[in-house]
Short mmCIF file of C-alpha atoms in Angstrom, two decimals:
data_model
loop_
_atom_site.label_atom_id
_atom_site.label_comp_id
_atom_site.label_asym_id
_atom_site.label_seq_id
_atom_site.Cartn_x
_atom_site.Cartn_y
_atom_site.Cartn_z
CA MET A 1 194.40 -33.90 43.19
CA THR A 2 195.42 -37.52 43.84
CA GLU A 3 199.03 -38.42 42.99
CA SER A 4 199.57 -41.32 40.62
CA PRO A 5 200.74 -44.37 42.59
CA LYS A 6 204.15 -45.94 42.03
CA PRO A 7 204.19 -49.27 40.12
CA GLY A 8 202.87 -52.06 42.33
CA GLN A 9 201.79 -49.68 45.11
CA LEU A 10 198.45 -50.54 46.71
CA THR A 11 196.08 -48.16 48.51
CA MET A 12 193.94 -50.34 50.74
CA VAL A 13 192.44 -47.56 52.88
CA ALA A 14 190.73 -44.63 51.17
CA PRO A 15 191.94 -41.12 52.04
CA ARG A 16 189.78 -39.39 54.66
CA ARG A 17 187.50 -36.82 53.07
CA ALA A 18 184.40 -34.85 54.01
CA LYS A 19 181.31 -37.01 53.64
CA PRO A 20 178.37 -36.22 51.36
CA GLN A 21 175.04 -35.21 52.90
CA ARG A 22 172.83 -37.96 54.25
CA HIS A 23 170.39 -39.26 51.65
CA LEU A 24 167.45 -41.60 52.11
CA ALA A 25 169.28 -44.16 49.92
CA ASP A 26 171.99 -44.37 52.60
CA LEU A 27 169.40 -45.61 55.08
CA THR A 28 167.42 -48.78 55.73
CA MET A 29 163.66 -48.36 55.88
CA ALA A 30 163.74 -48.34 59.68
CA GLU A 31 166.47 -45.67 59.61
CA ARG A 32 164.44 -43.61 57.11
CA ARG A 33 161.42 -43.63 59.40
CA ALA A 34 163.59 -42.55 62.32
CA ALA A 35 165.14 -39.77 60.21
CA VAL A 36 161.71 -38.50 59.13
CA VAL A 37 160.47 -38.42 62.72
CA GLU A 38 163.67 -36.59 63.68
CA LEU A 39 162.68 -33.93 61.14
CA GLY A 40 159.29 -33.52 62.80
CA GLU A 41 157.23 -35.54 60.28
CA LYS A 42 155.13 -38.67 60.74
CA ALA A 43 156.99 -41.96 60.21
CA PHE A 44 154.75 -42.98 57.27
CA ARG A 45 156.20 -40.08 55.26
CA ALA A 46 159.35 -42.22 54.93
CA ASP A 47 157.33 -44.83 53.04
CA GLN A 48 155.88 -42.16 50.76
CA LEU A 49 159.29 -40.66 50.15
CA SER A 50 160.78 -44.08 49.40
CA ARG A 51 157.92 -45.02 47.07
CA HIS A 52 158.56 -41.88 45.07
CA TYR A 53 162.34 -42.22 44.88
CA PHE A 54 162.67 -45.98 44.32
CA GLY A 55 159.30 -46.80 42.75
CA LYS A 56 158.39 -43.76 40.67
CA LEU A 57 162.01 -42.54 40.25
CA THR A 58 160.91 -39.03 41.27
CA ALA A 59 163.85 -36.66 40.98
CA SER A 60 163.05 -34.19 43.79
CA ALA A 61 160.70 -33.68 46.70
CA ASP A 62 159.15 -30.71 44.85
CA GLN A 63 157.57 -33.16 42.40
CA MET A 64 155.84 -35.18 45.13
CA THR A 65 152.52 -33.39 44.82
CA ASP A 66 150.63 -35.95 46.92
CA LEU A 67 152.56 -34.67 49.97
CA PRO A 68 151.70 -31.39 51.70
CA ALA A 69 153.93 -28.53 50.54
CA ALA A 70 155.29 -28.01 54.05
CA SER A 71 156.26 -31.70 54.29
CA ARG A 72 157.93 -31.60 50.88
CA ALA A 73 160.13 -28.73 52.01
CA VAL A 74 161.21 -30.64 55.13
CA LEU A 75 161.68 -34.03 53.43
CA ALA A 76 163.81 -32.46 50.71
CA GLN A 77 166.62 -32.62 53.30
CA LEU A 78 166.72 -36.39 52.74
CA MET A 79 167.04 -36.00 48.97
CA PRO A 80 170.12 -33.81 48.41
CA ASP A 81 171.61 -33.70 44.91
CA LEU A 82 174.67 -35.93 45.18
CA LEU A 83 175.53 -36.40 41.51
CA THR A 84 175.78 -33.58 38.99
CA PRO A 85 176.06 -34.63 35.34
CA VAL A 86 179.06 -32.93 33.73
CA ARG A 87 179.16 -34.60 30.35
CA GLU A 88 177.43 -37.39 28.46
CA ILE A 89 178.87 -39.17 25.43
CA THR A 90 176.97 -41.72 23.37
CA CYS A 91 177.71 -44.28 20.68
CA ASP A 92 175.92 -47.29 19.14
CA ASP A 93 173.19 -44.94 17.88
CA GLY A 94 172.63 -43.62 21.40
CA THR A 95 172.13 -47.00 23.07
CA THR A 96 175.49 -46.82 24.86
CA ARG A 97 175.96 -43.72 26.99
CA LYS A 98 178.75 -42.79 29.34
CA THR A 99 178.02 -40.16 31.97
CA LEU A 100 180.68 -38.18 33.82
CA TRP A 101 179.40 -37.20 37.27
CA LYS A 102 180.75 -34.59 39.65
CA LEU A 103 180.35 -35.38 43.35
CA PHE A 104 179.82 -32.76 46.07
CA ASP A 105 183.56 -32.33 46.68
CA GLY A 106 184.50 -32.09 43.02
CA SER A 107 185.50 -35.76 42.67
CA LEU A 108 184.66 -37.22 39.28
CA VAL A 109 183.25 -40.67 38.51
CA GLU A 110 181.72 -42.35 35.48
CA SER A 111 178.90 -44.78 34.77
CA VAL A 112 178.02 -46.49 31.49
CA LEU A 113 174.52 -47.51 30.37
CA MET A 114 174.34 -50.14 27.63
CA ARG A 115 171.01 -50.99 26.05
CA TYR A 116 170.66 -54.18 24.02
CA PRO A 117 167.55 -55.43 22.19
CA ASP A 118 166.63 -57.74 25.08
CA ARG A 119 168.13 -56.06 28.15
CA ALA A 120 169.80 -53.00 29.62
CA THR A 121 172.99 -53.14 31.66
CA LEU A 122 174.42 -50.38 33.83
CA CYS A 123 178.09 -50.30 34.83
CA VAL A 124 178.53 -48.34 38.07
CA SER A 125 181.46 -46.89 39.98
CA SER A 126 182.02 -47.55 43.69
CA GLN A 127 185.07 -45.35 44.31
CA ALA A 128 186.44 -42.15 42.85
CA GLY A 129 189.59 -43.61 41.34
CA CYS A 130 191.01 -46.95 42.47
CA GLY A 131 193.78 -48.07 44.78
CA MET A 132 194.51 -51.44 43.15
CA ASN A 133 196.98 -49.96 40.62
CA CYS A 134 196.60 -52.51 37.80
CA PRO A 135 198.96 -51.11 35.15
CA PHE A 136 196.69 -51.78 32.15
CA CYS A 137 193.66 -49.97 33.67
CA ALA A 138 193.14 -46.22 33.26
CA THR A 139 191.29 -45.97 36.57
CA GLY A 140 194.03 -47.77 38.48
CA GLN A 141 196.69 -45.45 37.08
CA ALA A 142 194.86 -42.42 38.46
CA GLY A 143 195.08 -43.55 42.09
CA LEU A 144 192.34 -43.48 44.73
CA THR A 145 190.60 -40.23 45.63
CA ARG A 146 187.92 -41.54 48.01
CA ASN A 147 185.20 -44.08 48.64
CA MET A 148 181.70 -43.32 47.37
CA SER A 149 178.72 -43.38 49.72
CA THR A 150 175.89 -45.87 49.34
CA ALA A 151 173.59 -43.13 48.03
CA GLU A 152 176.19 -41.92 45.51
CA ILE A 153 176.42 -45.45 44.12
CA VAL A 154 172.65 -45.90 44.08
CA GLY A 155 172.19 -42.48 42.47
CA GLN A 156 173.90 -43.74 39.32
CA VAL A 157 171.36 -46.56 39.08
CA VAL A 158 168.36 -44.33 39.74
CA ALA A 159 169.55 -41.88 37.07
CA GLY A 160 169.96 -44.73 34.57
CA ALA A 161 166.56 -46.19 35.46
CA ARG A 162 164.99 -42.74 35.06
CA ALA A 163 166.59 -42.27 31.61
CA LEU A 164 165.30 -45.65 30.45
CA ALA A 165 161.82 -45.24 31.92
CA SER A 166 161.36 -41.82 30.30
CA GLY A 167 162.35 -43.09 26.85
CA GLU A 168 165.53 -40.95 26.70
CA VAL A 169 167.48 -43.97 25.45
CA PRO A 170 166.54 -45.14 21.92
CA GLY A 171 164.25 -48.17 21.94
CA GLY A 172 161.28 -46.81 23.88
CA PRO A 173 160.64 -46.90 27.64
CA GLY A 174 162.58 -49.65 29.40
CA ARG A 175 164.13 -50.74 32.67
CA ILE A 176 167.50 -51.81 34.01
CA ASN A 177 167.96 -55.58 34.04
CA ASN A 178 171.60 -55.90 35.01
CA ILE A 179 173.98 -53.89 37.19
CA VAL A 180 177.71 -54.55 37.13
CA PHE A 181 180.14 -53.09 39.68
CA MET A 182 182.81 -52.79 37.01
CA GLY A 183 183.12 -49.02 36.80
CA MET A 184 185.70 -47.05 38.74
CA GLY A 185 187.05 -48.53 41.95
CA GLU A 186 187.48 -51.87 43.72
CA PRO A 187 184.02 -52.63 45.17
CA MET A 188 185.34 -54.93 47.89
CA ALA A 189 187.58 -52.11 49.19
CA ASN A 190 184.42 -50.08 49.87
CA TYR A 191 182.55 -53.04 51.27
CA LYS A 192 179.98 -51.48 53.62
CA ALA A 193 178.76 -48.87 51.11
CA VAL A 194 178.64 -51.40 48.28
CA ILE A 195 176.59 -53.91 50.29
CA GLY A 196 174.21 -51.10 51.29
CA ALA A 197 173.89 -50.14 47.63
CA VAL A 198 173.20 -53.73 46.58
CA HIS A 199 170.39 -53.89 49.15
CA ARG A 200 168.85 -50.68 47.79
CA MET A 201 169.05 -52.14 44.29
CA VAL A 202 167.51 -55.53 45.05
CA ASP A 203 165.14 -54.87 47.96
CA PRO A 204 161.52 -54.53 46.79
CA SER A 205 159.84 -51.14 46.56
CA PRO A 206 159.47 -49.04 48.66
CA GLU A 207 162.66 -50.25 50.36
CA GLY A 208 164.61 -50.39 47.11
CA LEU A 209 164.45 -50.66 43.33
CA GLY A 210 163.39 -54.32 43.21
CA ILE A 211 165.99 -55.41 40.64
CA SER A 212 166.74 -59.16 40.69
CA ALA A 213 169.82 -59.98 42.76
CA ARG A 214 170.77 -62.43 40.03
CA GLY A 215 171.11 -59.45 37.72
CA VAL A 216 173.74 -57.81 39.96
CA THR A 217 177.45 -58.58 39.53
CA VAL A 218 180.03 -57.52 42.12
CA SER A 219 183.59 -57.64 40.84
CA THR A 220 186.89 -57.82 42.69
CA VAL A 221 190.57 -58.19 41.90
CA GLY A 222 190.74 -60.69 44.74
CA LEU A 223 190.27 -59.28 48.25
CA VAL A 224 189.90 -62.71 49.84
CA PRO A 225 188.51 -61.71 53.28
CA ALA A 226 185.81 -59.59 51.59
CA ILE A 227 184.85 -62.46 49.24
CA GLU A 228 184.45 -64.67 52.30
CA LYS A 229 182.32 -61.99 53.96
CA LEU A 230 180.13 -61.60 50.88
CA SER A 231 179.35 -65.31 50.84
CA ASN A 232 177.64 -64.88 54.24
CA GLU A 233 175.47 -61.88 53.24
CA GLY A 234 172.61 -63.97 51.85
CA LEU A 235 172.68 -61.97 48.62
CA PRO A 236 172.68 -64.24 45.53
CA VAL A 237 174.66 -61.79 43.41
CA THR A 238 177.21 -62.94 40.85
CA LEU A 239 180.81 -62.75 41.98
CA ALA A 240 183.24 -61.70 39.25
CA VAL A 241 186.95 -62.20 39.86
CA SER A 242 189.31 -60.10 37.73
CA LEU A 243 192.05 -62.73 37.38
CA HIS A 244 193.94 -61.71 34.19
CA ALA A 245 196.69 -64.31 34.74
CA PRO A 246 196.64 -67.92 35.99
CA ASP A 247 200.20 -67.85 37.39
CA ASP A 248 201.46 -65.85 40.36
CA GLU A 249 204.61 -64.66 38.61
CA LEU A 250 202.69 -62.69 35.97
CA ARG A 251 199.69 -61.80 38.14
CA ASP A 252 201.95 -60.15 40.74
CA THR A 253 202.76 -57.61 38.01
CA LEU A 254 199.36 -57.28 36.30
CA VAL A 255 197.25 -57.30 39.48
CA PRO A 256 199.38 -56.06 42.40
CA ILE A 257 196.91 -57.32 45.04
CA ASN A 258 198.28 -60.77 44.09
CA THR A 259 201.28 -59.93 46.29
CA ARG A 260 198.82 -60.18 49.23
CA TRP A 261 196.57 -63.04 48.12
CA LYS A 262 197.85 -65.50 45.54
CA VAL A 263 195.88 -67.09 42.69
CA ALA A 264 195.16 -70.28 44.66
CA GLU A 265 193.79 -68.34 47.65
CA VAL A 266 191.59 -66.14 45.44
CA LEU A 267 190.17 -69.13 43.57
CA ASP A 268 189.59 -71.10 46.80
CA ALA A 269 187.54 -68.17 48.11
CA ALA A 270 185.62 -68.03 44.81
CA TRP A 271 184.80 -71.74 44.91
CA ALA A 272 183.62 -71.40 48.52
CA TYR A 273 181.37 -68.53 47.38
CA ALA A 274 179.94 -70.69 44.59
CA ALA A 275 179.34 -73.60 46.99
CA LYS A 276 177.57 -71.35 49.48
CA THR A 277 175.42 -69.36 47.03
CA LYS A 278 175.02 -71.93 44.21
CA ARG A 279 175.93 -69.04 41.88
CA ARG A 280 178.36 -69.47 39.02
CA VAL A 281 181.52 -67.40 39.44
CA SER A 282 182.62 -65.22 36.56
CA ILE A 283 186.36 -65.07 35.82
CA GLU A 284 187.32 -61.85 34.06
CA TYR A 285 190.43 -62.11 31.90
CA ALA A 286 191.72 -59.20 29.81
CA LEU A 287 193.63 -60.61 26.85
CA ILE A 288 196.86 -58.65 26.35
CA LYS A 289 198.99 -59.22 23.27
CA ASP A 290 202.08 -61.33 24.03
CA ILE A 291 201.63 -60.83 27.78
CA ASN A 292 198.96 -63.25 29.06
CA ASP A 293 197.47 -64.74 25.87
CA GLN A 294 199.80 -67.73 25.33
CA GLU A 295 198.21 -71.14 24.80
CA TRP A 296 200.15 -72.59 27.73
CA ARG A 297 198.53 -69.99 30.00
CA ALA A 298 195.12 -70.93 28.60
CA ASP A 299 195.90 -74.56 29.46
CA LEU A 300 196.98 -73.61 32.97
CA LEU A 301 193.81 -71.55 33.43
CA GLY A 302 191.71 -74.43 32.07
CA ARG A 303 193.24 -76.86 34.55
CA LEU A 304 192.57 -74.46 37.44
CA LEU A 305 188.92 -73.96 36.47
CA LYS A 306 188.03 -77.43 35.22
CA ASN A 307 184.89 -78.96 36.78
CA LYS A 308 184.12 -75.79 38.74
CA LEU A 309 180.92 -73.69 38.77
CA VAL A 310 182.51 -71.02 36.61
CA HIS A 311 182.31 -69.01 33.41
CA VAL A 312 185.21 -67.15 31.79
CA ASN A 313 184.73 -63.69 30.31
CA LEU A 314 187.59 -62.97 27.95
CA ILE A 315 188.00 -59.22 27.39
CA PRO A 316 190.07 -57.98 24.45
CA LEU A 317 192.21 -55.33 26.14
CA ASN A 318 190.75 -51.89 25.64
CA PRO A 319 193.43 -49.32 24.79
CA THR A 320 194.20 -46.50 27.20
CA PRO A 321 196.29 -43.39 26.46
CA GLY A 322 200.03 -43.97 26.70
CA SER A 323 199.72 -47.72 27.35
CA LYS A 324 202.36 -49.99 25.84
CA TRP A 325 199.88 -52.85 25.75
CA THR A 326 197.15 -53.71 23.29
CA ALA A 327 194.57 -56.43 22.55
CA SER A 328 195.60 -59.91 21.50
CA ARG A 329 195.74 -60.93 17.87
CA PRO A 330 192.43 -62.49 16.70
CA GLU A 331 194.14 -65.82 16.05
CA ASP A 332 195.63 -65.90 19.57
CA GLU A 333 192.24 -65.01 21.04
CA ARG A 334 190.64 -67.91 19.13
CA ALA A 335 193.36 -70.32 20.26
CA PHE A 336 192.88 -69.23 23.89
CA VAL A 337 189.15 -69.93 23.63
CA ARG A 338 189.80 -73.36 22.08
CA ARG A 339 192.15 -74.38 24.89
CA LEU A 340 189.65 -73.41 27.58
CA GLU A 341 186.87 -75.26 25.76
CA TYR A 342 189.16 -78.31 25.52
CA HIS A 343 189.15 -78.36 29.34
CA GLY A 344 185.35 -78.10 29.39
CA VAL A 345 185.33 -74.52 30.69
CA ALA A 346 182.46 -72.26 29.58
CA VAL A 347 183.91 -69.17 27.90
CA THR A 348 182.72 -66.13 25.97
CA VAL A 349 184.51 -63.12 24.49
CA ARG A 350 183.01 -59.93 25.86
CA ASP A 351 181.46 -57.37 23.57
CA THR A 352 183.70 -54.27 23.64
CA ARG A 353 180.81 -51.83 23.73
CA GLY A 354 181.73 -48.25 24.48
CA ARG A 355 185.35 -48.52 23.35
CA GLU A 356 185.08 -45.50 21.05
CA ILE A 357 183.89 -43.30 23.94
CA ASP A 358 186.43 -44.73 26.44
CA GLY A 359 183.53 -46.41 28.19
CA ALA A 360 184.69 -50.03 27.98
CA CYS A 361 186.37 -52.12 30.69
CA GLY A 362 189.56 -50.52 31.98
CA GLN A 363 189.01 -47.21 30.21
CA LEU A 364 187.09 -45.19 32.80
CA ALA A 365 189.33 -42.32 33.84
CA ALA A 366 186.80 -39.52 34.59
CA ALA A 367 188.87 -36.88 32.88
CA ASN A 368 187.70 -33.30 33.20
CA PRO A 369 186.10 -32.03 30.01
CA ALA A 370 188.15 -29.58 28.01
#
């Protein structure tokens, strides 16, 4: 079991753990063909396997009846079960569902599927736990267990896509439109696996799921070198920066990574990303009563963001067990919005879907069921 980190303590390198079995979602198409040949099958079987997994969302090789039985048995080695559902909780008449997954080594992670009338959004985890230690976030308080593999990340998306396609989620058969890396973990601290997962999500079938890159959001608390790296990937995903305070004095406490890279450095990297990709940056800001919701802080934030390619997502703080902090008063929230709008900054207050099942932002803790 991972020990809870001390206040302000960062874990930048994930603990070394045994790795999950190789899965076809870990591999590029060229690597899949090589792996299939290695198993004694013809290279084209990799295309068939990929078409089933990414295109038809087939759950296991046994169901691929257009392949010879002998080939199915061999190719099953590239489709190990990486995620085992432990518990599922729903709210919003079943259109919001949080799934607790057990990984091969017993690590627990969570994903949240939210279906709206016009779209479906999936919030995925990229690490078991998190090493960024933000004191208002349940995941951060748990510490970091390990990085997830590319296939473990992708598996959450495939499971969500399968549930929607089969009509399990109220509203009839559907598909995933948006994916947000806002579940457990700091995506930029597991950079290689996350970029691999993004490719599997956005690459067209049979290489991937064919979801629009513009529908994928990668969040970060501000790992500046990784933001700079992402801007050179050629992936037009949305960058979301979890800022939570416009001044270094407060942000050092709320977001400990700020002791490494200050607000100005993080925002400079974000603006460079926007200039390179022509994609609007999303600034995530959890409003905490009497902590970061003062009008003067809204003015400071407005001045920092003015005339930039940016949108602010204000998030009423979602309560976590034992936390001394809570959401801002409605009148303070409205005043904060007004001050940002005064500076010409686009701003919305995020829907707190999933709060009653601890599935909203900052609440994912992957607790073992009783």
